GROMACS .gro file of C-alpha atoms in nm:
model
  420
    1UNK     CA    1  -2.908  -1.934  -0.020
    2UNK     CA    2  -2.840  -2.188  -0.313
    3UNK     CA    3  -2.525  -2.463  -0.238
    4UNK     CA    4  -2.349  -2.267  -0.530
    5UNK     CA    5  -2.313  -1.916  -0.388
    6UNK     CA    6  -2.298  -2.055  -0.080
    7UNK     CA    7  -1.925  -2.179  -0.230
    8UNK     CA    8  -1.860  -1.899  -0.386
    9UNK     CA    9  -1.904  -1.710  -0.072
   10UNK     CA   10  -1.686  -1.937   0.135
   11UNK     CA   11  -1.414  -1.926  -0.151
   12UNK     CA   12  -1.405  -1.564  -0.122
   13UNK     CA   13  -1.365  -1.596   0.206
   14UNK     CA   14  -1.194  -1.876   0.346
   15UNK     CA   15  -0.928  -1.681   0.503
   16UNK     CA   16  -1.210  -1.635   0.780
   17UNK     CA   17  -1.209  -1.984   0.866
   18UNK     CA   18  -0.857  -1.975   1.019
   19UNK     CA   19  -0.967  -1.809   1.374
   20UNK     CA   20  -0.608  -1.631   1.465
   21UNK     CA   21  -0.714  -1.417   1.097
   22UNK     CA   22  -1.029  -1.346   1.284
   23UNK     CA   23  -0.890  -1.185   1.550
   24UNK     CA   24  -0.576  -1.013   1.321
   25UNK     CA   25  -0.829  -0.866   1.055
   26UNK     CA   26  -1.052  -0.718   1.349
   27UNK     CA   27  -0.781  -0.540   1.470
   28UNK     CA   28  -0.676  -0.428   1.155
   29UNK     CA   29  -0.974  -0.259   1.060
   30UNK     CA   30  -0.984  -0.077   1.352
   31UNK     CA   31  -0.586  -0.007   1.284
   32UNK     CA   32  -0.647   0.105   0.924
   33UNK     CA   33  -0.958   0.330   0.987
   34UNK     CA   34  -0.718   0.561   1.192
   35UNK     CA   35  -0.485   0.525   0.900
   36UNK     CA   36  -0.702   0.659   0.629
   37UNK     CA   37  -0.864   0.873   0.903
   38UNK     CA   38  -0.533   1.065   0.973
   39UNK     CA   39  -0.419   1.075   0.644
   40UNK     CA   40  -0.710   1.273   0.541
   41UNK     CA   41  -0.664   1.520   0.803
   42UNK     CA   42  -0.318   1.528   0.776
   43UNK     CA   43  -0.342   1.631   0.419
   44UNK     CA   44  -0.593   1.907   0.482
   45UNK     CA   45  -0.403   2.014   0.736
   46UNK     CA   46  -0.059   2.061   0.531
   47UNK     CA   47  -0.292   2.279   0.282
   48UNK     CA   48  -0.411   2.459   0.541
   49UNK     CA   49  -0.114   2.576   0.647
   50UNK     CA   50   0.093   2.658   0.320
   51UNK     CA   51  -0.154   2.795   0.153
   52UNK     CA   52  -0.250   2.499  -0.078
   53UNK     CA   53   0.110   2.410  -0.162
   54UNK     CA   54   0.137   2.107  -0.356
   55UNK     CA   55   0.492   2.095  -0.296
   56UNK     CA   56   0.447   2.087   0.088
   57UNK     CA   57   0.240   1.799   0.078
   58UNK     CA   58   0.437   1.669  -0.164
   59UNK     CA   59   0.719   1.670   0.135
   60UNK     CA   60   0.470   1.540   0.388
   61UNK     CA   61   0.435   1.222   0.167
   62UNK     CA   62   0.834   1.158   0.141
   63UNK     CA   63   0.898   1.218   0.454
   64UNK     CA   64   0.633   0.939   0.577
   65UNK     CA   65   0.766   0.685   0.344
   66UNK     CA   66   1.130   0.809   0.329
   67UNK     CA   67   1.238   0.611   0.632
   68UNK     CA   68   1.142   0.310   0.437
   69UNK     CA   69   1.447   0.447   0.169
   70UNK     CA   70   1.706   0.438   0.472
   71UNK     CA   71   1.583   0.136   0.692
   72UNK     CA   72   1.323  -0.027   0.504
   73UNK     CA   73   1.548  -0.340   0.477
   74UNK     CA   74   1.622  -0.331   0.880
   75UNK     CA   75   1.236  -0.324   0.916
   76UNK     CA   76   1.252  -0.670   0.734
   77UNK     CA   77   1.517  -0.826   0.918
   78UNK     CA   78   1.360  -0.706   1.247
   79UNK     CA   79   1.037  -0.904   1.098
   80UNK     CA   80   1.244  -1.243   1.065
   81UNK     CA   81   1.441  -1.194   1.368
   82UNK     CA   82   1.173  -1.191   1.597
   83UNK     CA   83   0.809  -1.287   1.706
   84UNK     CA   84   0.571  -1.095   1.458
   85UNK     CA   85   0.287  -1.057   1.734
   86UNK     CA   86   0.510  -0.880   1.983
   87UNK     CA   87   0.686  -0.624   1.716
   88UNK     CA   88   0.313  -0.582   1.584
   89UNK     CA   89   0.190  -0.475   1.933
   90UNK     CA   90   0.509  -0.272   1.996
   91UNK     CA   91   0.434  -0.091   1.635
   92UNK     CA   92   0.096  -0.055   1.739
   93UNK     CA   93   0.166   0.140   2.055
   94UNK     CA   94   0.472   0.379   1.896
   95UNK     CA   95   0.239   0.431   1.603
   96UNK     CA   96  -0.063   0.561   1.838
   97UNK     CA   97   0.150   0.740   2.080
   98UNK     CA   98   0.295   0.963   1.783
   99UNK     CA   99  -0.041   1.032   1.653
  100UNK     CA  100  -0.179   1.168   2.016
  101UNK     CA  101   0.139   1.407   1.983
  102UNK     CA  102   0.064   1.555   1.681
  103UNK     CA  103  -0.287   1.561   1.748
  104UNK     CA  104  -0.202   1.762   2.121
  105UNK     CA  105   0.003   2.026   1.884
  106UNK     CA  106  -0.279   2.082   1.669
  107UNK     CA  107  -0.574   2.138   1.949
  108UNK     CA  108  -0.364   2.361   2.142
  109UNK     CA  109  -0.295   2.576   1.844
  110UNK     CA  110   0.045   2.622   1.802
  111UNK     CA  111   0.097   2.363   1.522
  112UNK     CA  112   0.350   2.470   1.274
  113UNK     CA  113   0.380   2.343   0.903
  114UNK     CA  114   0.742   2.144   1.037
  115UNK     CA  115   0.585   2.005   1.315
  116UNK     CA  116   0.383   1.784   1.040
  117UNK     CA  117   0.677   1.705   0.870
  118UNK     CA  118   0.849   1.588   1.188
  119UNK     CA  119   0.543   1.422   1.298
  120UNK     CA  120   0.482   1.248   0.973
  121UNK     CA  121   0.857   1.104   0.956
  122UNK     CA  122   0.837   0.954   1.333
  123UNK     CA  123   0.528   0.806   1.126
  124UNK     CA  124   0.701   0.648   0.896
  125UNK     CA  125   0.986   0.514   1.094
  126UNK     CA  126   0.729   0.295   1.371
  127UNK     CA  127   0.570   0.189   0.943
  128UNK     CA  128   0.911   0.076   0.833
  129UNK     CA  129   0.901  -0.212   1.084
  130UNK     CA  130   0.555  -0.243   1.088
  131UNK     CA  131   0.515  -0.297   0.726
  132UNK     CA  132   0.702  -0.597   0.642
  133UNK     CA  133   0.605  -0.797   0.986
  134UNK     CA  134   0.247  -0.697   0.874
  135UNK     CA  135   0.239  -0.816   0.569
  136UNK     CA  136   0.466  -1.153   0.627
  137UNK     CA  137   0.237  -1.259   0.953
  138UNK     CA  138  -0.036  -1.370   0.691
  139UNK     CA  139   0.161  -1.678   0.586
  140UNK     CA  140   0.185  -1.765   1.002
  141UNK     CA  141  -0.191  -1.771   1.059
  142UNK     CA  142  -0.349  -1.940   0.736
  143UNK     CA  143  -0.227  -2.226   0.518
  144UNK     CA  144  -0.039  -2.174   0.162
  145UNK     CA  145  -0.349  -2.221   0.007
  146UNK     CA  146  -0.543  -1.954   0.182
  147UNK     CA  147  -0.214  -1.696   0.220
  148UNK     CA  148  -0.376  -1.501  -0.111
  149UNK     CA  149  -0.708  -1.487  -0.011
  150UNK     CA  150  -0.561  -1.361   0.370
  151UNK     CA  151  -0.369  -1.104   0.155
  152UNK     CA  152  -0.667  -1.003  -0.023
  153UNK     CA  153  -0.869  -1.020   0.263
  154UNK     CA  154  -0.624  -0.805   0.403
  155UNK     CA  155  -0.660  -0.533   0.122
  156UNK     CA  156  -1.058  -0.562   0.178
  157UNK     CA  157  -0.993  -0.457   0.480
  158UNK     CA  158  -0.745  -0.162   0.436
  159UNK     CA  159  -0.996  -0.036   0.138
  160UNK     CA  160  -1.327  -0.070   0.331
  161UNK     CA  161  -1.147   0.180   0.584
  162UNK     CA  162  -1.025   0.401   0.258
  163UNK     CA  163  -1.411   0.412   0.208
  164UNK     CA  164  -1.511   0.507   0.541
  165UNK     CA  165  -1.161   0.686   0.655
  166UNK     CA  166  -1.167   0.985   0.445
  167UNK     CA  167  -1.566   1.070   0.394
  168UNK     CA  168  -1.589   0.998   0.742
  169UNK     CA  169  -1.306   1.275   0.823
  170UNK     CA  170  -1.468   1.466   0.585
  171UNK     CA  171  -1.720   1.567   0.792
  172UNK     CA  172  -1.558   1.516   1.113
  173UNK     CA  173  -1.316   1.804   1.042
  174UNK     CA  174  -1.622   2.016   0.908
  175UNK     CA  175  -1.856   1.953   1.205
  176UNK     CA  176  -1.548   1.932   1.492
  177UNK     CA  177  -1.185   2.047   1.422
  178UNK     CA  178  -0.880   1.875   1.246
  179UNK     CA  179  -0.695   1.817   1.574
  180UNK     CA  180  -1.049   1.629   1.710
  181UNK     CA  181  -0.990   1.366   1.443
  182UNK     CA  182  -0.608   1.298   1.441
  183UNK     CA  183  -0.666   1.240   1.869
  184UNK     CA  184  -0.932   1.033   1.759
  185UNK     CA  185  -0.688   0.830   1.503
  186UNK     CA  186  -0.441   0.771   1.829
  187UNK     CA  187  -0.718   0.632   2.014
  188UNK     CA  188  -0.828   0.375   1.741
  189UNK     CA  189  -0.473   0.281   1.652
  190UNK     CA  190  -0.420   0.074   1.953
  191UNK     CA  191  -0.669  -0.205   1.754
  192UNK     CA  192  -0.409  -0.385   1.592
  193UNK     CA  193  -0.242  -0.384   1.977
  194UNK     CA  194  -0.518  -0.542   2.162
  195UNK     CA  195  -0.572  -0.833   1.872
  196UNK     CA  196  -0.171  -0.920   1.895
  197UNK     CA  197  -0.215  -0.919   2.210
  198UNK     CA  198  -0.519  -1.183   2.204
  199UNK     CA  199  -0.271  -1.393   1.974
  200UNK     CA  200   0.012  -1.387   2.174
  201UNK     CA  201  -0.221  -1.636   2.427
  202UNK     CA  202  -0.247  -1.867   2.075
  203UNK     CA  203  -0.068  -2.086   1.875
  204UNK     CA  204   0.025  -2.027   1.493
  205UNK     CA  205  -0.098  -2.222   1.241
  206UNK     CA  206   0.246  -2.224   1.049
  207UNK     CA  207   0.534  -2.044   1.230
  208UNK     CA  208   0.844  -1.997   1.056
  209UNK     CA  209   1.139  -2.202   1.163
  210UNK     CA  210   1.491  -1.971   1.074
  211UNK     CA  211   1.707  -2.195   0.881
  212UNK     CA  212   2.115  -2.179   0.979
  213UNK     CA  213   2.189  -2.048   0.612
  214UNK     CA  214   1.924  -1.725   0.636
  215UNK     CA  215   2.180  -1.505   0.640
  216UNK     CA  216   2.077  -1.182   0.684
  217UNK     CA  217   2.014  -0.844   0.505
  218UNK     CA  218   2.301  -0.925   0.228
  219UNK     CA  219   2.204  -1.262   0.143
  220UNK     CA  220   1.853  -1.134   0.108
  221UNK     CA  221   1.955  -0.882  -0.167
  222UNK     CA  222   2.158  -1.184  -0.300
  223UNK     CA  223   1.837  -1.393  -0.303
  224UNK     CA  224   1.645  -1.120  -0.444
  225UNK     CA  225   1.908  -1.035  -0.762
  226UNK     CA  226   1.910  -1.406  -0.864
  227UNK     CA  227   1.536  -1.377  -0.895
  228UNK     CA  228   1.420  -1.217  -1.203
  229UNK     CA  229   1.056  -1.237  -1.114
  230UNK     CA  230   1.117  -1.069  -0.820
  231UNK     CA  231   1.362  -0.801  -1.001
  232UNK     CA  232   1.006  -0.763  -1.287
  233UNK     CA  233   0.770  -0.690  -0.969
  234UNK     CA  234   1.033  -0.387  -0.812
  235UNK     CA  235   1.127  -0.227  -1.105
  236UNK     CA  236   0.747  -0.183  -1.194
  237UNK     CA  237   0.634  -0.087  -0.835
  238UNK     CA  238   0.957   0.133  -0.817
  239UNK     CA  239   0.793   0.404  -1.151
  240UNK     CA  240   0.407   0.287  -1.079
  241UNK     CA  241   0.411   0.362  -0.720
  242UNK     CA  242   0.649   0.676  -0.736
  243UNK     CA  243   0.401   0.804  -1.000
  244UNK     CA  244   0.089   0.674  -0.951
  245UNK     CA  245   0.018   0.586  -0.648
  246UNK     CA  246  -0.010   0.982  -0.492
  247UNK     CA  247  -0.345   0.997  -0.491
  248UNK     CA  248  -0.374   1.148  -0.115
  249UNK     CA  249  -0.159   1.421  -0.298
  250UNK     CA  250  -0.356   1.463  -0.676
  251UNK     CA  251  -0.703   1.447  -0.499
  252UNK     CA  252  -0.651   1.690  -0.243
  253UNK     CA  253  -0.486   1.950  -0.515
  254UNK     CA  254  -0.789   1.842  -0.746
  255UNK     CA  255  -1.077   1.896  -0.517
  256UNK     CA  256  -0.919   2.229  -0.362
  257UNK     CA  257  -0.799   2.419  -0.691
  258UNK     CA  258  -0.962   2.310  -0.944
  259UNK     CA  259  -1.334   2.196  -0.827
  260UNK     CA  260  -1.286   2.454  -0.576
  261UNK     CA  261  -1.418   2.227  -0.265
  262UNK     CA  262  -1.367   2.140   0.069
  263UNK     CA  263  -1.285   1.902   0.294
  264UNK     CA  264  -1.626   1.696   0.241
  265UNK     CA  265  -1.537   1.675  -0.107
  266UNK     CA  266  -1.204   1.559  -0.111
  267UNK     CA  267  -1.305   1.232   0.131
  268UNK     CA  268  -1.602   1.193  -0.143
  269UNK     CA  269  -1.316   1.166  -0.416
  270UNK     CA  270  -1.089   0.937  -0.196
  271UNK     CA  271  -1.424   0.681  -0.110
  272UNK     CA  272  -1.494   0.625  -0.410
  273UNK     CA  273  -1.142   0.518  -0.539
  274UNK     CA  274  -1.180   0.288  -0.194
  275UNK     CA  275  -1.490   0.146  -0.331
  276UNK     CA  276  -1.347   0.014  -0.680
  277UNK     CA  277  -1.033  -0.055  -0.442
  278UNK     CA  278  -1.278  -0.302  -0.241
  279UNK     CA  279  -1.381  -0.429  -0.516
  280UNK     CA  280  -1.011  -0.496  -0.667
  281UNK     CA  281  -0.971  -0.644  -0.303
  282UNK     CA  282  -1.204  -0.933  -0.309
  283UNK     CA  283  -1.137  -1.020  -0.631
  284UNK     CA  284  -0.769  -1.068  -0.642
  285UNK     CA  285  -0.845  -1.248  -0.337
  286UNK     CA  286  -1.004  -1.530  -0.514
  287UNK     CA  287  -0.678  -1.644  -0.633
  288UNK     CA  288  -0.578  -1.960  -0.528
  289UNK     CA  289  -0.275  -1.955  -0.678
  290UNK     CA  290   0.046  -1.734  -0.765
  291UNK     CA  291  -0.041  -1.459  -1.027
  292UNK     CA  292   0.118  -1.441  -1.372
  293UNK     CA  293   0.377  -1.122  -1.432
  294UNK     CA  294   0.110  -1.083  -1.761
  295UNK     CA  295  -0.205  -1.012  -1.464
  296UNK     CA  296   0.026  -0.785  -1.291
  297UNK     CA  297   0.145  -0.550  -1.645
  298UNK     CA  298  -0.186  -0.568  -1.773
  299UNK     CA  299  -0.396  -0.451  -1.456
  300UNK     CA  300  -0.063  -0.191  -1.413
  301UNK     CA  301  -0.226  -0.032  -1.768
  302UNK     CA  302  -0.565  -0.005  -1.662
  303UNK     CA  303  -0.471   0.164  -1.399
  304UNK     CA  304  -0.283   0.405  -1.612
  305UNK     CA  305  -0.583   0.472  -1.861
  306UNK     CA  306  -0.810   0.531  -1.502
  307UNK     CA  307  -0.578   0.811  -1.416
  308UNK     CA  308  -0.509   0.973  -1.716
  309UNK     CA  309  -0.916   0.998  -1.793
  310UNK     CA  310  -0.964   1.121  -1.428
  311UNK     CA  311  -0.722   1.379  -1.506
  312UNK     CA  312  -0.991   1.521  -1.764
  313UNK     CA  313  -1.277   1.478  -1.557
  314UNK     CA  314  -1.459   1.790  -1.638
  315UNK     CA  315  -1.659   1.771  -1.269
  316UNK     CA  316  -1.608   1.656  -0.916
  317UNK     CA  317  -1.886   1.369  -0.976
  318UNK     CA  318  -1.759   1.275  -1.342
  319UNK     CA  319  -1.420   1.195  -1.152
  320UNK     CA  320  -1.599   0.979  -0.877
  321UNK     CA  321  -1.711   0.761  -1.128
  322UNK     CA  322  -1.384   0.713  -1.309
  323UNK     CA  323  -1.219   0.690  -0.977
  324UNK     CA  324  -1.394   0.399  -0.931
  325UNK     CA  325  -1.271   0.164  -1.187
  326UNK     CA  326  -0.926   0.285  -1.180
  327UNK     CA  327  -0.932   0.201  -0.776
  328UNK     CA  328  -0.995  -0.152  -0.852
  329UNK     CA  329  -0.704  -0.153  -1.125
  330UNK     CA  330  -0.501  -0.031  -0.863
  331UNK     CA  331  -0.535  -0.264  -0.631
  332UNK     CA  332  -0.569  -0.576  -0.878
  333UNK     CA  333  -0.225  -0.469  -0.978
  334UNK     CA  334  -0.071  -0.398  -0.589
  335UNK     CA  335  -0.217  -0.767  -0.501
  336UNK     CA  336  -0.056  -0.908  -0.833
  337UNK     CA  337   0.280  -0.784  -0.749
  338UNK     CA  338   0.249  -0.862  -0.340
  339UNK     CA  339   0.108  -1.189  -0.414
  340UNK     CA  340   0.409  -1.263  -0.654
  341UNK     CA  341   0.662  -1.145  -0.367
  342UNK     CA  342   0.465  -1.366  -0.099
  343UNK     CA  343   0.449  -1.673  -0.287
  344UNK     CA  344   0.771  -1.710  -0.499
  345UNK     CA  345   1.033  -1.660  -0.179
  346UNK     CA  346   1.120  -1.889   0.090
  347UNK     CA  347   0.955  -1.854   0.428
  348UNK     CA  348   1.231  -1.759   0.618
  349UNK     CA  349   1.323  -1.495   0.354
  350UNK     CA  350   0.976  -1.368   0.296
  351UNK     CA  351   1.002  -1.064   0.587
  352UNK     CA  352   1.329  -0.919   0.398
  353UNK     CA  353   1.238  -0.962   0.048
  354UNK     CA  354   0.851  -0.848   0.171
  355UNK     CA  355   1.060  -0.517   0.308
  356UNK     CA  356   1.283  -0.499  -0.003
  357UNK     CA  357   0.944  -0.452  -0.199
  358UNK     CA  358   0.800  -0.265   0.045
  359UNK     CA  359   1.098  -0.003   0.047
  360UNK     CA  360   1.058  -0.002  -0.346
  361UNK     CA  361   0.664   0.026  -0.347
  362UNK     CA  362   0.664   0.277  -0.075
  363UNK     CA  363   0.972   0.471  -0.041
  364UNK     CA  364   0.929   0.542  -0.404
  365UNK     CA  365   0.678   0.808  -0.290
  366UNK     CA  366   0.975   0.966  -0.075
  367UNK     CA  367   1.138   0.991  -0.397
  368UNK     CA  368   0.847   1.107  -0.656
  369UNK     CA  369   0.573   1.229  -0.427
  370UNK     CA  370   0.723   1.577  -0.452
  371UNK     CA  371   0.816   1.557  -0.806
  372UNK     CA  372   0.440   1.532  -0.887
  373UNK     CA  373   0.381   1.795  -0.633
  374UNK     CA  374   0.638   2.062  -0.807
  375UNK     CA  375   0.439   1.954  -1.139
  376UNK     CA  376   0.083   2.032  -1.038
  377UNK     CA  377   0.227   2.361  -0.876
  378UNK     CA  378   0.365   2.415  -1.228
  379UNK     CA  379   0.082   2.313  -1.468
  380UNK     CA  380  -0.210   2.238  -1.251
  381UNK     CA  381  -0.336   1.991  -1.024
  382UNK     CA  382  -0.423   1.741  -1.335
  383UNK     CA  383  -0.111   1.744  -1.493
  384UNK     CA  384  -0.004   1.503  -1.187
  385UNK     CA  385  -0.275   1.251  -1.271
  386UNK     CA  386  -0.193   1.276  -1.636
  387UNK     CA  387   0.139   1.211  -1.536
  388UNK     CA  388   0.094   0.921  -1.353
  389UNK     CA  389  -0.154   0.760  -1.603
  390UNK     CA  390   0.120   0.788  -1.852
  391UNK     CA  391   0.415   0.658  -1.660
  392UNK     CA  392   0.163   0.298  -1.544
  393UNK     CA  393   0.108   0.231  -1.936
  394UNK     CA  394   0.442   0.293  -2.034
  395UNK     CA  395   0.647   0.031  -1.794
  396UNK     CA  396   0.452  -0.207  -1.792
  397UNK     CA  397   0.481  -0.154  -2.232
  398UNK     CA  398   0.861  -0.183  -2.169
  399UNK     CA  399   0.876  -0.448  -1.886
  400UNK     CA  400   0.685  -0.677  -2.183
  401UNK     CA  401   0.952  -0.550  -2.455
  402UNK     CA  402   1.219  -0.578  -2.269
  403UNK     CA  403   1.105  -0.959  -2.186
  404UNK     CA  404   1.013  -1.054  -2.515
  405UNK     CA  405   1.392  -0.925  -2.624
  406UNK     CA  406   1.532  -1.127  -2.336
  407UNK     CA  407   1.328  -1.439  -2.502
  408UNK     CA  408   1.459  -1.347  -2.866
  409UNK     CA  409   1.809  -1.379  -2.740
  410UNK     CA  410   1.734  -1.732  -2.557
  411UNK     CA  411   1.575  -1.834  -2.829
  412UNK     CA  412   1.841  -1.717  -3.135
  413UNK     CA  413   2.132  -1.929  -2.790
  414UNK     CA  414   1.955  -2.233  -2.776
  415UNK     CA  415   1.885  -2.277  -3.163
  416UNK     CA  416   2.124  -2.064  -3.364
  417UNK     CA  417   1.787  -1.897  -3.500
  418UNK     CA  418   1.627  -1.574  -3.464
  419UNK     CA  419   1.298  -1.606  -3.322
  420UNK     CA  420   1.026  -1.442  -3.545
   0.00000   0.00000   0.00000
């Protein structure tokens, strides 16, 4: 291997170098597999029993990420408060032990469609905590200079499971039963247990130290409103996400009324958005440094035009191939924003304003997720892709507008003159 890709390999993944990340990402790939694994079923599960009701899974989304709506910012405080290795393993075990309970119900065959829906919102509620903690342990076990390629790394990761996750239940739930694969999810979500408990033996490479003047949950929105780069990166993850980012919902409508598939299908349409995901992955995470609010609107676009042309795919193989590029515009524009959030706060800050985000990014889909569902019961299952190609080029359109006004009036203050 020449010295030169030898560098470029080492760049793209110096993250590894940092041994606590070793043992973290191992246990989150194991941890995210049963993620994408039980989503999958999940889904085809909540269509199995309405009847293909866009509007019920619609509900199954909001009521997984509609905790993060009423506690999202506790989760964040709880992630500042405390040692993020021992509310990791404690997540770890609530999230697994919910999953074996749903995955009893189903086996035993008396699984009802509000069973889900309480199962999916106990979910959400271990997620809320888990989340932020999650995400704000990356700056603890790599330097500054590494923490984007850890948070890329860390996408890799959660995509190269979105690749194997859902073809992977595709089959499972053809060849055993859907209650086989969520008891199989419980058993691989204890990963992400066993590696915090490997760290807890270890010391961090930079813990955070809680300054006197923290504050809590308040002065974080107080930080957070004085920032308008921070205030740019919610109120486009706030329409993006709500819209966009449903495609668990939009792929399992697409592939079951209007290509007419099953299960196998739908994980073929969700691997290979996880495959230009992957590749969005590794190469936001060759950023060394903080990324520009213009990478972040203009990779928030190309995710829209993705969407909208999957939502004319004529056939189920003409939309894997468009699914591909518009997964790696849609993570290229999640790492923008999280990368923003992660690098522009102050340490001791970065679990509540990570959960502030968070709570925007996610519990937007509480919010939206059955909005788009009520549309593609409505007008068909592409008119909530179309939907959500439309609404990621058009705020990202007025984000830039609105900042180029903002400019104009600085501009006209500071020199009595219009600007141009």
């Amino acid at each position: 291997m020449s010295p030169v890709l030898l560098g470029q390999l080492r760049h793209t993944f110096r993250a590894l170098a940092y041994p606590a990340f070793r043992v973290y990402a191992s246990g989150q790939l194991v941890g995210t597999l049963a993620f994408w694994l039980q989503t999958t079923a999940v889904s085809w599960l909540v269509l199995e029993l309405s009847g293909n009701s866009g509007t019920a899974l619609g509900w199954t989304l909001a009521l997984q990420f509609g905790p993060y709506l009423l506690f999202g910012l506790h989760g964040g405080k709880i992630a500042d408060s405390f040692d993020k290795r021992r509310v990791l393993l404690l997540c770890s075990l609530g999230s697994a032990t919910v999953t074996a309970c749903l995955g009893a119900v189903v086996l035993t065959g008396h699984i009802e469609l509000w069973m889900v829906y309480v199962g999916m919102a106990a979910f959400g509620s271990v997620s809320v905590i888990e989340g932020p903690a999650r995400q704000a342990f990356y700056s603890e076990i790599v330097d500054l200079e590494a923490l984007p390629n850890a948070v890329g790394l860390g996408s890799a990761i959660f995509n190269t499971s979105r690749i194997a996750g859902p073809a992977l239940a595709g089959v499972l739930i053809a060849v055993t039963s859907t209650g086989t694969v969520i008891i199989t999810c419980a058993v691989l979500a204890l990963g992400p247990a066993v590696a915090c408990a490997v760290l807890l033996r270890r010391s961090l490479s930079n813990p955070v130290r809680r300054r006197e003047d923290a504050g809590g949950i308040r002065e974080a929105l107080r930080y957070a409103a004085a920032r308008p780069d921070i205030i740019a990166v919610l109120v486009v993850s706030l329409l993006v996400s709500g819209f966009t980012f449903n495609f668990a919902l939009t792929l399992s409508m697409l592939a079951r009324t209007e290509f007419e598939t099953g299960a196998d299908s739908y994980g073929l349409l969700l691997t290979a958005l996880a495959v230009g995901a992957l590749a969005g992955s590794l190469a936001s995470g060759r950023r060394s440094g903080r990324p520009t609010l213009n990478t972040m609107l203009l990779s928030s676009g190309l995710l829209g035009v993705g969407t909208l042309l999957v939502g004319f795919a004529p056939t189920l193989w003409a939309s894997m191939l468009l699914l591909a590029p518009t997964g790696f515009a849609m993570v290229y524009y999640a790492q923008a924003a999280n990368q923003r959030v992660q690098m522009g706060v102050r340490p001791d800050y970065r679990g509540r304003v990570l959960s502030l985000y968070m709570l925007v990014f996610l519990g937007s889909t509480a919010v939206f997720a059955p909005v788009v569902g009520w549309v593609m019961e409505e007008f068909g299952a592409r008119s909530g892709l179309w939907l959500g190609g439309i609404v990621a080029i058009v705020t990202p359109v007025a984000v830039m507008l609105a900042k180029r006004s903002q400019m104009r009036r600085r501009t006209t203050v500071i020199t009595g003159k219009a600007m141009p």
